[in-house]
Structure formats: structure tokens, C-alpha cells
Amino acid sequence: MIVQRVVLNSRPGKNGNPVAENFRVEEVNLSDSINEGQVQVRTLYLSVDPYMRCRMNEDTGTDYIRPWELSQVVDGGGIGIVEESKHINFTKGDFVTSFYWPWQTRVILDGNSLEKVDPQLVDGHLSYFLGAIGMPGLTSLIGIQEKGHITAGSNQTMVVSGAAGACGSLAGQIGHLMGCSRVVGICGTQEKCLFLTSELGFDAAVNYKTGNVAEQLRELCPAGVDVYFDNVGGDISDTVISQMNRNSHIILCGQISQYNKDVPYPPPLPPAVEAIQKERNITRERFLVLNYKDEFESGILQLSQWFKEGKLKIRETVTNGLENMGAAFQSMMTGGNIGKQIVCISEETSV
């Protein structure tokens, strides 16, 4: 059977901006038979995420993520439907997911690498398992639980950068649900600002591309900042940290403004900002959601419950077609998405 796949065509370089041309689509032959323990799946949805930028380098700079190889199939979060199974846990028609799903229309996988998902948890919106009811949701929820130190009723103010993205758009809502009295988002367009305040319940939003961020934050956070959910790093984060209160907390989710630069993770703060952090005893610890696997099951159930109760609003930016994976990745890295960026490979959910 002929299938399409996406391979890494070229590397952007450690200090380069990724472009769609770094990826290419090719056709390959998929075996007609599967071995014991394997399943053949048809891909429904694939995820593109900021963390993938380091996988485009020869060295990811981390010990838990491996680099993509040139001319080899690219992989990431994916969801699909089982078409044939020789694995005890799966039968034809099951919906399954993996963090290392090849960017391929159909694929034969080791059944042990897959996890079955229940469509009822997402009211049939299977792509949500790659976003709000998946890794980005868990990252936001567990990050806030573990590093945010929110106490309901104590009038805490939370600021979220990258607030209209996959994690940010959830983090602000979760901040409210867990007891923050004020949540302010920072993003890059007026459309995103309006989305945060009118649809997601943020109390206010700052467009960092217009006006003075420091002045706007001072106005919108008169009591200072107690919790900062940081998706971006760089100048924006330096500005927020300067307005944080004593004994406040930074949830270090991502540093997308730094991902096209050859710097360590998390990037060091400028000396003046680091001095503020130390003097005010602001925590800024690296947060890695994969260290909290024992909390995943209860986290998914909590996120699903909030979604079903209408307390967690979910927004996606959906691109269609495997051939547009590279374009979707480039767009996501430059803020073209609102909510989670998803690529739909096939919408046919029956076998």
C-alpha cells in the first residue's frame, strides 16, 4: 500500500527560523502484513508544538527528547484509528494516541507504544486529546498545581504570556478555576486579546506589539503579580518579573521567544532581572510535565470534567492535509494560531 509521509528535508540551524521547506512529503510503501504485537493505524490528527523546534537541531539540548533525523520520517503527538490489530489490547475501530506518532497517513506501530482513548471524554472531538485533554492541558494543569502555589480566596493575580496559545489559553482559565482572583494575558494581536477577555474569561489582556507592556501591566495588575505562567521568555518575561511580588512564583512552561537561538534551557535571566528574582525570593524552577506521569490519569479526568461542565473553553486552529504540516509548524512558531494548532489528516472515523 502506498502512503504519504513527511520527512525532515533540512535543518534551519540553531539560530535560524524554521520554514515549511525544512519538511518534505514523499510516498513510501507500507507492508501489507503486520507482525504479532503490531497494529496498523490510519492517522486522523497530528500535533505541531513549540517544543519540536529543538528536534530540528542535530542536538536537542535535552536528554529526554531525541532529534529528528534528516530524510527520516518526523514524529510527534498523534491520534488515529486502528484498522488491523495483532496486539492483545487493541481491536479494529479503537481510537489510539502516541507522543511519537509518525507524520504519515497510515502506519504500522508497536502496540505497546499506543494508548487507547475514550471519545466520550472529549464529546467526540478526538483532536482535543492532542490539546486541552492531552499534553498541553496536563502541562497547564499540573504546572499550576505543582509550581503556582495558588490559594483560593487570597486575592492572587496571575499573568500568562503566550496567552492565546495551546497552553496559555488553558492556563488562564485553570488559574481562575483554582482560585486566582485576577488573570491577565499577554499576546500579540487585538483579535487574540478580544478572544481572551470575551471568550475565555481573562480579566484583561495586553497586546505586546502595541504600547508599553510595563505601563499596561502596572495599570492592570495594581497589586503586583503573584503567579506568572511563562510561555515565552525574553523581554516580555523580564518585564513581568520586574512587577512580581515577594515570594511569588514563575511556572516555567516554555520560552518560545528563545527557541530559534542557541541558548541553554531555561535561558538565564539578565543580571538586573535575576537580582530582582533573588531579592524578592521569586521561584523559577524548570518544570517538565513528563516527571508527573502518575498525575496524568486524574488530570485528564479533571480537564474532561471542566470541559463538559462548560468551565474550560477549547479553541483550535485546524489546518487540513499532511502536505501542510510544514506550513502549520511555521505558522505556529510565529503566532499564527489561536489555541492549539492541529493538522487534520483524515476525518473518516469508521473502518
mmCIF file of C-alpha atoms in Angstrom:
data_model
loop_
_atom_site.group_PDB
_atom_site.id
_atom_site.type_symbol
_atom_site.label_atom_id
_atom_site.label_comp_id
_atom_site.label_asym_id
_atom_site.label_seq_id
_atom_site.Cartn_x
_atom_site.Cartn_y
_atom_site.Cartn_z
ATOM 1 C CA MET A 1 0.000 0.000 0.000
ATOM 2 C CA ILE A 2 1.333 3.458 -0.938
ATOM 3 C CA VAL A 3 1.200 6.011 1.890
ATOM 4 C CA GLN A 4 2.378 9.600 2.257
ATOM 5 C CA ARG A 5 4.810 10.719 4.937
ATOM 6 C CA VAL A 6 6.669 13.866 5.968
ATOM 7 C CA VAL A 7 10.447 13.756 6.406
ATOM 8 C CA LEU A 8 12.935 16.340 7.659
ATOM 9 C CA ASN A 9 14.297 17.933 4.490
ATOM 10 C CA SER A 10 16.804 20.333 6.071
ATOM 11 C CA ARG A 11 17.714 21.871 9.430
ATOM 12 C CA PRO A 12 17.111 25.600 9.997
ATOM 13 C CA GLY A 13 20.330 25.906 12.019
ATOM 14 C CA LYS A 14 20.436 26.535 15.763
ATOM 15 C CA ASN A 15 19.878 30.274 15.284
ATOM 16 C CA GLY A 16 17.574 30.048 12.252
ATOM 17 C CA ASN A 17 13.821 30.407 11.824
ATOM 18 C CA PRO A 18 12.074 27.193 10.751
ATOM 19 C CA VAL A 19 10.275 27.306 7.400
ATOM 20 C CA ALA A 20 7.845 24.969 5.657
ATOM 21 C CA GLU A 21 10.643 23.930 3.258
ATOM 22 C CA ASN A 22 12.501 22.266 6.149
ATOM 23 C CA PHE A 23 9.974 19.450 5.624
ATOM 24 C CA ARG A 24 9.053 17.471 2.512
ATOM 25 C CA VAL A 25 6.329 14.985 1.628
ATOM 26 C CA GLU A 26 7.170 11.686 -0.034
ATOM 27 C CA GLU A 27 5.428 8.434 -0.880
ATOM 28 C CA VAL A 28 6.526 5.104 0.582
ATOM 29 C CA ASN A 29 5.279 1.550 0.504
ATOM 30 C CA LEU A 30 3.602 0.235 3.664
ATOM 31 C CA SER A 31 3.757 -3.511 4.235
ATOM 32 C CA ASP A 32 0.504 -5.366 3.606
ATOM 33 C CA SER A 33 1.019 -7.588 6.630
ATOM 34 C CA ILE A 34 1.628 -6.862 10.298
ATOM 35 C CA ASN A 35 3.511 -8.933 12.868
ATOM 36 C CA GLU A 36 2.422 -10.182 16.269
ATOM 37 C CA GLY A 37 2.160 -7.252 18.716
ATOM 38 C CA GLN A 38 1.729 -4.672 15.946
ATOM 39 C CA VAL A 39 -1.242 -2.591 14.828
ATOM 40 C CA GLN A 40 -1.947 -0.793 11.575
ATOM 41 C CA VAL A 41 -3.480 2.628 12.173
ATOM 42 C CA ARG A 42 -4.867 5.371 9.982
ATOM 43 C CA THR A 43 -3.829 8.832 11.117
ATOM 44 C CA LEU A 44 -6.630 11.260 11.972
ATOM 45 C CA TYR A 45 -4.904 14.252 13.612
ATOM 46 C CA LEU A 46 -1.317 15.367 14.175
ATOM 47 C CA SER A 47 0.041 17.973 16.560
ATOM 48 C CA VAL A 48 2.640 20.676 15.977
ATOM 49 C CA ASP A 49 4.127 22.182 19.140
ATOM 50 C CA PRO A 50 6.833 24.704 20.077
ATOM 51 C CA TYR A 51 8.994 22.077 21.841
ATOM 52 C CA MET A 52 9.526 20.429 18.436
ATOM 53 C CA ARG A 53 11.808 23.293 17.386
ATOM 54 C CA CYS A 54 14.724 21.740 19.313
ATOM 55 C CA ARG A 55 14.146 18.430 17.486
ATOM 56 C CA MET A 56 15.104 20.210 14.247
ATOM 57 C CA ASN A 57 18.645 20.689 15.583
ATOM 58 C CA GLU A 58 21.290 17.962 15.488
ATOM 59 C CA ASP A 59 21.409 18.187 19.282
ATOM 60 C CA THR A 60 18.143 18.931 21.129
ATOM 61 C CA GLY A 61 19.993 20.188 24.209
ATOM 62 C CA THR A 62 17.946 17.831 26.392
ATOM 63 C CA ASP A 63 18.311 14.222 27.388
ATOM 64 C CA TYR A 64 14.597 13.370 27.143
ATOM 65 C CA ILE A 65 13.855 14.453 23.537
ATOM 66 C CA ARG A 66 15.727 12.996 20.589
ATOM 67 C CA PRO A 67 16.435 14.973 17.392
ATOM 68 C CA TRP A 68 14.677 14.294 14.111
ATOM 69 C CA GLU A 69 16.991 12.740 11.502
ATOM 70 C CA LEU A 70 17.428 14.171 8.011
ATOM 71 C CA SER A 71 15.394 12.349 5.336
ATOM 72 C CA GLN A 72 13.677 10.271 8.046
ATOM 73 C CA VAL A 73 10.001 10.445 8.956
ATOM 74 C CA VAL A 74 9.130 13.146 11.503
ATOM 75 C CA ASP A 75 7.068 12.258 14.591
ATOM 76 C CA GLY A 76 5.108 13.895 17.390
ATOM 77 C CA GLY A 77 1.732 13.782 19.106
ATOM 78 C CA GLY A 78 -0.879 11.999 17.011
ATOM 79 C CA ILE A 79 -4.220 10.268 17.136
ATOM 80 C CA GLY A 80 -5.687 7.662 14.845
ATOM 81 C CA ILE A 81 -7.939 4.670 14.385
ATOM 82 C CA VAL A 82 -6.920 1.001 14.425
ATOM 83 C CA GLU A 83 -7.526 -0.688 11.050
ATOM 84 C CA GLU A 84 -5.898 -4.030 11.886
ATOM 85 C CA SER A 85 -4.501 -5.389 15.139
ATOM 86 C CA LYS A 86 -2.303 -8.256 16.266
ATOM 87 C CA HIS A 87 -1.961 -6.804 19.757
ATOM 88 C CA ILE A 88 -3.991 -8.116 22.677
ATOM 89 C CA ASN A 89 -5.028 -4.621 23.867
ATOM 90 C CA PHE A 90 -6.450 -3.272 20.611
ATOM 91 C CA THR A 91 -9.194 -4.151 18.169
ATOM 92 C CA LYS A 92 -10.272 -2.699 14.840
ATOM 93 C CA GLY A 93 -12.039 0.625 15.341
ATOM 94 C CA ASP A 94 -10.242 1.592 18.570
ATOM 95 C CA PHE A 95 -9.025 5.200 18.810
ATOM 96 C CA VAL A 96 -5.387 5.414 19.908
ATOM 97 C CA THR A 97 -2.767 8.051 20.605
ATOM 98 C CA SER A 98 1.006 8.325 20.954
ATOM 99 C CA PHE A 99 3.538 11.050 21.739
ATOM 100 C CA TYR A 100 5.762 9.643 18.933
ATOM 101 C CA TRP A 101 3.289 9.255 16.083
ATOM 102 C CA PRO A 102 4.950 9.287 12.635
ATOM 103 C CA TRP A 103 3.772 12.056 10.293
ATOM 104 C CA GLN A 104 2.328 9.514 7.889
ATOM 105 C CA THR A 105 -1.173 8.856 6.513
ATOM 106 C CA ARG A 106 -1.150 5.214 7.625
ATOM 107 C CA VAL A 107 1.438 3.499 9.775
ATOM 108 C CA ILE A 108 2.293 0.162 11.394
ATOM 109 C CA LEU A 109 3.219 0.620 15.060
ATOM 110 C CA ASP A 110 4.210 -1.484 18.041
ATOM 111 C CA GLY A 111 1.007 -1.752 20.069
ATOM 112 C CA ASN A 112 2.974 -1.151 23.277
ATOM 113 C CA SER A 113 3.704 2.406 22.109
ATOM 114 C CA LEU A 114 -0.002 3.249 21.874
ATOM 115 C CA GLU A 115 -2.641 4.261 24.372
ATOM 116 C CA LYS A 116 -6.355 3.774 23.846
ATOM 117 C CA VAL A 117 -8.533 6.882 24.278
ATOM 118 C CA ASP A 118 -12.216 7.188 25.126
ATOM 119 C CA PRO A 119 -14.061 9.552 22.735
ATOM 120 C CA GLN A 120 -16.657 10.227 25.444
ATOM 121 C CA LEU A 121 -14.084 12.213 27.452
ATOM 122 C CA VAL A 122 -13.967 14.795 24.649
ATOM 123 C CA ASP A 123 -17.586 14.523 23.435
ATOM 124 C CA GLY A 124 -16.257 13.050 20.188
ATOM 125 C CA HIS A 125 -13.762 15.884 19.471
ATOM 126 C CA LEU A 126 -10.829 13.486 19.089
ATOM 127 C CA SER A 127 -8.291 16.224 18.323
ATOM 128 C CA TYR A 128 -8.786 17.577 21.871
ATOM 129 C CA PHE A 129 -6.674 14.626 23.058
ATOM 130 C CA LEU A 130 -3.713 16.440 21.426
ATOM 131 C CA GLY A 131 -4.575 19.708 23.174
ATOM 132 C CA ALA A 132 -6.799 20.607 26.104
ATOM 133 C CA ILE A 133 -7.490 16.992 27.130
ATOM 134 C CA GLY A 134 -3.904 15.938 26.368
ATOM 135 C CA MET A 135 -0.323 17.099 26.900
ATOM 136 C CA PRO A 136 -0.915 20.892 26.703
ATOM 137 C CA GLY A 137 -3.832 20.570 29.139
ATOM 138 C CA LEU A 138 -1.797 18.440 31.530
ATOM 139 C CA THR A 139 1.161 20.820 31.257
ATOM 140 C CA SER A 140 -1.055 23.766 32.210
ATOM 141 C CA LEU A 141 -2.934 21.979 34.994
ATOM 142 C CA ILE A 142 -0.016 20.163 36.627
ATOM 143 C CA GLY A 143 2.281 23.167 36.174
ATOM 144 C CA ILE A 144 -0.155 25.387 38.052
ATOM 145 C CA GLN A 145 -0.803 22.739 40.714
ATOM 146 C CA GLU A 146 2.875 21.989 41.310
ATOM 147 C CA LYS A 147 4.550 25.366 40.814
ATOM 148 C CA GLY A 148 1.816 28.020 41.088
ATOM 149 C CA HIS A 149 1.022 27.814 44.820
ATOM 150 C CA ILE A 150 -2.472 29.234 44.332
ATOM 151 C CA THR A 151 -4.652 29.553 47.427
ATOM 152 C CA ALA A 152 -8.324 30.219 46.744
ATOM 153 C CA GLY A 153 -9.608 33.381 48.403
ATOM 154 C CA SER A 154 -6.201 35.033 48.802
ATOM 155 C CA ASN A 155 -6.653 37.593 46.001
ATOM 156 C CA GLN A 156 -3.813 36.386 43.817
ATOM 157 C CA THR A 157 -3.092 37.893 40.404
ATOM 158 C CA MET A 158 -1.858 35.626 37.603
ATOM 159 C CA VAL A 159 -0.201 36.791 34.384
ATOM 160 C CA VAL A 160 0.041 34.451 31.389
ATOM 161 C CA SER A 161 2.352 35.120 28.422
ATOM 162 C CA GLY A 162 1.691 33.442 25.081
ATOM 163 C CA ALA A 163 -1.840 33.573 26.459
ATOM 164 C CA ALA A 164 -3.714 32.696 23.261
ATOM 165 C CA GLY A 165 -1.627 29.594 22.542
ATOM 166 C CA ALA A 166 -2.270 25.929 23.325
ATOM 167 C CA CYS A 167 -1.070 26.088 26.941
ATOM 168 C CA GLY A 168 -1.650 29.758 27.695
ATOM 169 C CA SER A 169 -5.307 29.757 26.700
ATOM 170 C CA LEU A 170 -5.912 26.883 29.138
ATOM 171 C CA ALA A 171 -3.613 28.149 31.907
ATOM 172 C CA GLY A 172 -5.531 31.399 32.387
ATOM 173 C CA GLN A 173 -8.837 29.565 32.691
ATOM 174 C CA ILE A 174 -7.342 26.993 35.080
ATOM 175 C CA GLY A 175 -5.867 29.835 37.154
ATOM 176 C CA HIS A 176 -9.376 31.191 37.654
ATOM 177 C CA LEU A 177 -10.812 27.722 38.354
ATOM 178 C CA MET A 178 -8.174 27.114 41.025
ATOM 179 C CA GLY A 179 -8.804 30.396 42.810
ATOM 180 C CA CYS A 180 -6.906 33.315 41.268
ATOM 181 C CA SER A 181 -8.992 36.464 41.608
ATOM 182 C CA ARG A 182 -7.408 38.204 38.610
ATOM 183 C CA VAL A 183 -5.920 36.770 35.400
ATOM 184 C CA VAL A 184 -4.201 38.922 32.778
ATOM 185 C CA GLY A 185 -2.997 37.575 29.439
ATOM 186 C CA ILE A 186 -0.222 38.836 27.145
ATOM 187 C CA CYS A 187 -0.452 38.096 23.415
ATOM 188 C CA GLY A 188 0.388 39.572 20.015
ATOM 189 C CA THR A 189 -2.822 40.723 18.267
ATOM 190 C CA GLN A 190 -6.020 42.598 19.104
ATOM 191 C CA GLU A 191 -8.020 39.591 17.875
ATOM 192 C CA LYS A 192 -6.261 37.398 20.449
ATOM 193 C CA CYS A 193 -6.783 39.970 23.223
ATOM 194 C CA LEU A 194 -10.514 40.064 22.473
ATOM 195 C CA PHE A 195 -10.651 36.261 22.390
ATOM 196 C CA LEU A 196 -9.052 36.050 25.860
ATOM 197 C CA THR A 197 -11.390 38.548 27.500
ATOM 198 C CA SER A 198 -14.660 37.846 25.694
ATOM 199 C CA GLU A 199 -14.477 34.058 25.320
ATOM 200 C CA LEU A 200 -12.051 32.685 27.911
ATOM 201 C CA GLY A 201 -12.872 34.903 30.875
ATOM 202 C CA PHE A 202 -9.468 36.606 31.275
ATOM 203 C CA ASP A 203 -9.934 39.835 33.249
ATOM 204 C CA ALA A 204 -7.713 41.783 30.870
ATOM 205 C CA ALA A 205 -5.260 41.308 28.015
ATOM 206 C CA VAL A 206 -2.150 43.155 26.831
ATOM 207 C CA ASN A 207 -1.025 43.300 23.189
ATOM 208 C CA TYR A 208 2.765 43.369 23.487
ATOM 209 C CA LYS A 209 3.130 44.692 19.935
ATOM 210 C CA THR A 210 1.264 47.934 20.704
ATOM 211 C CA GLY A 211 2.030 50.264 23.575
ATOM 212 C CA ASN A 212 4.215 49.879 26.620
ATOM 213 C CA VAL A 213 3.859 46.449 28.248
ATOM 214 C CA ALA A 214 5.297 47.579 31.610
ATOM 215 C CA GLU A 215 2.851 50.508 31.854
ATOM 216 C CA GLN A 216 -0.137 48.397 30.817
ATOM 217 C CA LEU A 217 0.772 45.677 33.339
ATOM 218 C CA ARG A 218 1.154 48.221 36.157
ATOM 219 C CA GLU A 219 -2.319 49.509 35.348
ATOM 220 C CA LEU A 220 -3.909 46.052 35.027
ATOM 221 C CA CYS A 221 -2.123 44.444 37.990
ATOM 222 C CA PRO A 222 -2.235 47.203 40.635
ATOM 223 C CA ALA A 223 -1.459 44.742 43.436
ATOM 224 C CA GLY A 224 1.525 43.278 41.555
ATOM 225 C CA VAL A 225 1.878 39.757 40.137
ATOM 226 C CA ASP A 226 1.726 36.638 42.324
ATOM 227 C CA VAL A 227 1.842 33.869 39.718
ATOM 228 C CA TYR A 228 3.411 34.077 36.253
ATOM 229 C CA PHE A 229 2.717 31.322 33.723
ATOM 230 C CA ASP A 230 5.626 31.843 31.326
ATOM 231 C CA ASN A 231 5.371 30.531 27.764
ATOM 232 C CA VAL A 232 7.692 32.992 26.058
ATOM 233 C CA GLY A 233 10.775 34.122 27.998
ATOM 234 C CA GLY A 234 12.824 37.059 26.718
ATOM 235 C CA ASP A 235 11.930 40.752 27.130
ATOM 236 C CA ILE A 236 8.272 40.111 27.970
ATOM 237 C CA SER A 237 9.182 37.839 30.858
ATOM 238 C CA ASP A 238 11.793 40.291 32.132
ATOM 239 C CA THR A 239 9.063 42.940 32.241
ATOM 240 C CA VAL A 240 6.623 40.698 34.126
ATOM 241 C CA ILE A 241 9.245 39.500 36.633
ATOM 242 C CA SER A 242 10.074 43.141 37.456
ATOM 243 C CA GLN A 243 6.474 43.548 38.672
ATOM 244 C CA MET A 244 6.224 40.344 40.673
ATOM 245 C CA ASN A 245 5.607 40.386 44.409
ATOM 246 C CA ARG A 246 7.795 38.984 47.161
ATOM 247 C CA ASN A 247 7.557 35.167 47.468
ATOM 248 C CA SER A 248 5.750 34.887 44.141
ATOM 249 C CA HIS A 249 6.052 32.029 41.636
ATOM 250 C CA ILE A 250 7.002 31.575 37.983
ATOM 251 C CA ILE A 251 5.657 28.492 36.196
ATOM 252 C CA LEU A 252 8.276 27.871 33.541
ATOM 253 C CA CYS A 253 6.203 26.249 30.793
ATOM 254 C CA GLY A 254 8.100 27.371 27.676
ATOM 255 C CA GLN A 255 10.413 30.015 26.229
ATOM 256 C CA ILE A 256 9.286 30.250 22.610
ATOM 257 C CA SER A 257 10.959 33.627 22.023
ATOM 258 C CA GLN A 258 14.302 31.878 22.622
ATOM 259 C CA TYR A 259 13.786 28.651 20.657
ATOM 260 C CA ASN A 260 15.467 29.896 17.468
ATOM 261 C CA LYS A 261 18.569 30.902 19.456
ATOM 262 C CA ASP A 262 21.442 28.732 20.620
ATOM 263 C CA VAL A 263 20.948 29.285 24.363
ATOM 264 C CA PRO A 264 20.556 26.826 27.255
ATOM 265 C CA TYR A 265 17.117 25.947 28.623
ATOM 266 C CA PRO A 266 15.844 27.612 30.652
ATOM 267 C CA PRO A 267 17.688 30.672 29.344
ATOM 268 C CA PRO A 268 19.470 32.705 32.036
ATOM 269 C CA LEU A 269 17.850 35.967 33.127
ATOM 270 C CA PRO A 270 19.644 39.281 32.577
ATOM 271 C CA PRO A 271 21.648 40.230 35.725
ATOM 272 C CA ALA A 272 19.267 43.049 36.766
ATOM 273 C CA VAL A 273 16.215 40.774 36.479
ATOM 274 C CA GLU A 274 17.988 37.917 38.234
ATOM 275 C CA ALA A 275 18.794 40.319 41.091
ATOM 276 C CA ILE A 276 15.064 41.147 41.431
ATOM 277 C CA GLN A 277 14.177 37.455 41.363
ATOM 278 C CA LYS A 278 16.645 36.633 44.143
ATOM 279 C CA GLU A 279 15.902 39.687 46.259
ATOM 280 C CA ARG A 280 12.127 39.049 46.175
ATOM 281 C CA ASN A 281 12.518 35.281 46.592
ATOM 282 C CA ILE A 282 10.639 34.525 43.365
ATOM 283 C CA THR A 283 10.701 30.813 42.477
ATOM 284 C CA ARG A 284 11.674 29.998 38.872
ATOM 285 C CA GLU A 285 12.166 26.251 38.640
ATOM 286 C CA ARG A 286 12.280 24.223 35.477
ATOM 287 C CA PHE A 287 9.002 22.362 35.007
ATOM 288 C CA LEU A 288 8.816 19.150 32.990
ATOM 289 C CA VAL A 289 5.363 17.560 32.800
ATOM 290 C CA LEU A 290 6.842 14.127 31.961
ATOM 291 C CA ASN A 291 8.100 13.959 35.551
ATOM 292 C CA TYR A 292 4.481 13.788 36.777
ATOM 293 C CA LYS A 293 3.143 10.766 34.870
ATOM 294 C CA ASP A 294 1.385 9.437 37.960
ATOM 295 C CA GLU A 295 -0.865 12.523 37.852
ATOM 296 C CA PHE A 296 -1.837 12.163 34.164
ATOM 297 C CA GLU A 297 -4.914 9.982 34.617
ATOM 298 C CA SER A 298 -6.564 12.143 37.278
ATOM 299 C CA GLY A 299 -5.513 15.269 35.365
ATOM 300 C CA ILE A 300 -7.202 14.122 32.150
ATOM 301 C CA LEU A 301 -10.395 13.327 34.071
ATOM 302 C CA GLN A 302 -10.361 16.774 35.702
ATOM 303 C CA LEU A 303 -9.801 18.562 32.383
ATOM 304 C CA SER A 304 -12.557 16.495 30.742
ATOM 305 C CA GLN A 305 -14.964 17.301 33.576
ATOM 306 C CA TRP A 306 -14.296 21.050 33.335
ATOM 307 C CA PHE A 307 -14.770 20.875 29.554
ATOM 308 C CA LYS A 308 -18.079 19.003 29.854
ATOM 309 C CA GLU A 309 -19.319 21.426 32.511
ATOM 310 C CA GLY A 310 -18.551 24.343 30.187
ATOM 311 C CA LYS A 311 -15.904 25.726 32.564
ATOM 312 C CA LEU A 312 -12.969 25.095 30.217
ATOM 313 C CA LYS A 313 -13.398 26.614 26.756
ATOM 314 C CA ILE A 314 -11.379 24.976 23.986
ATOM 315 C CA ARG A 315 -10.241 26.638 20.778
ATOM 316 C CA GLU A 316 -8.230 25.078 17.951
ATOM 317 C CA THR A 317 -6.633 26.282 14.740
ATOM 318 C CA VAL A 318 -7.053 23.419 12.267
ATOM 319 C CA THR A 319 -5.058 23.012 9.055
ATOM 320 C CA ASN A 320 -6.047 20.266 6.619
ATOM 321 C CA GLY A 321 -3.720 17.844 4.844
ATOM 322 C CA LEU A 322 -0.416 16.099 5.565
ATOM 323 C CA GLU A 323 1.209 18.228 2.842
ATOM 324 C CA ASN A 324 0.603 21.313 5.053
ATOM 325 C CA MET A 325 2.440 20.040 8.163
ATOM 326 C CA GLY A 326 5.460 22.264 7.473
ATOM 327 C CA ALA A 327 3.338 25.347 6.849
ATOM 328 C CA ALA A 328 1.338 24.673 10.040
ATOM 329 C CA PHE A 329 4.568 24.330 12.043
ATOM 330 C CA GLN A 330 5.989 27.584 10.640
ATOM 331 C CA SER A 331 2.719 29.417 11.362
ATOM 332 C CA MET A 332 2.531 28.109 14.937
ATOM 333 C CA MET A 333 6.108 29.212 15.644
ATOM 334 C CA THR A 334 5.234 32.760 14.553
ATOM 335 C CA GLY A 335 1.925 33.084 16.438
ATOM 336 C CA GLY A 336 -0.426 32.267 13.570
ATOM 337 C CA ASN A 337 -2.606 30.048 15.759
ATOM 338 C CA ILE A 338 -5.258 30.751 18.382
ATOM 339 C CA GLY A 339 -5.463 27.858 20.812
ATOM 340 C CA LYS A 340 -3.957 24.534 19.783
ATOM 341 C CA GLN A 341 -2.557 24.149 16.256
ATOM 342 C CA ILE A 342 -3.815 20.845 14.837
ATOM 343 C CA VAL A 343 -3.414 19.248 11.410
ATOM 344 C CA CYS A 344 -6.297 17.095 10.239
ATOM 345 C CA ILE A 345 -5.060 14.175 8.128
ATOM 346 C CA SER A 346 -8.352 12.277 7.838
ATOM 347 C CA GLU A 347 -11.814 12.895 9.269
ATOM 348 C CA GLU A 348 -13.180 9.451 8.496
ATOM 349 C CA THR A 349 -13.698 7.874 11.938
ATOM 350 C CA SER A 350 -15.036 4.476 10.865
ATOM 351 C CA VAL A 351 -13.221 1.436 9.493
#
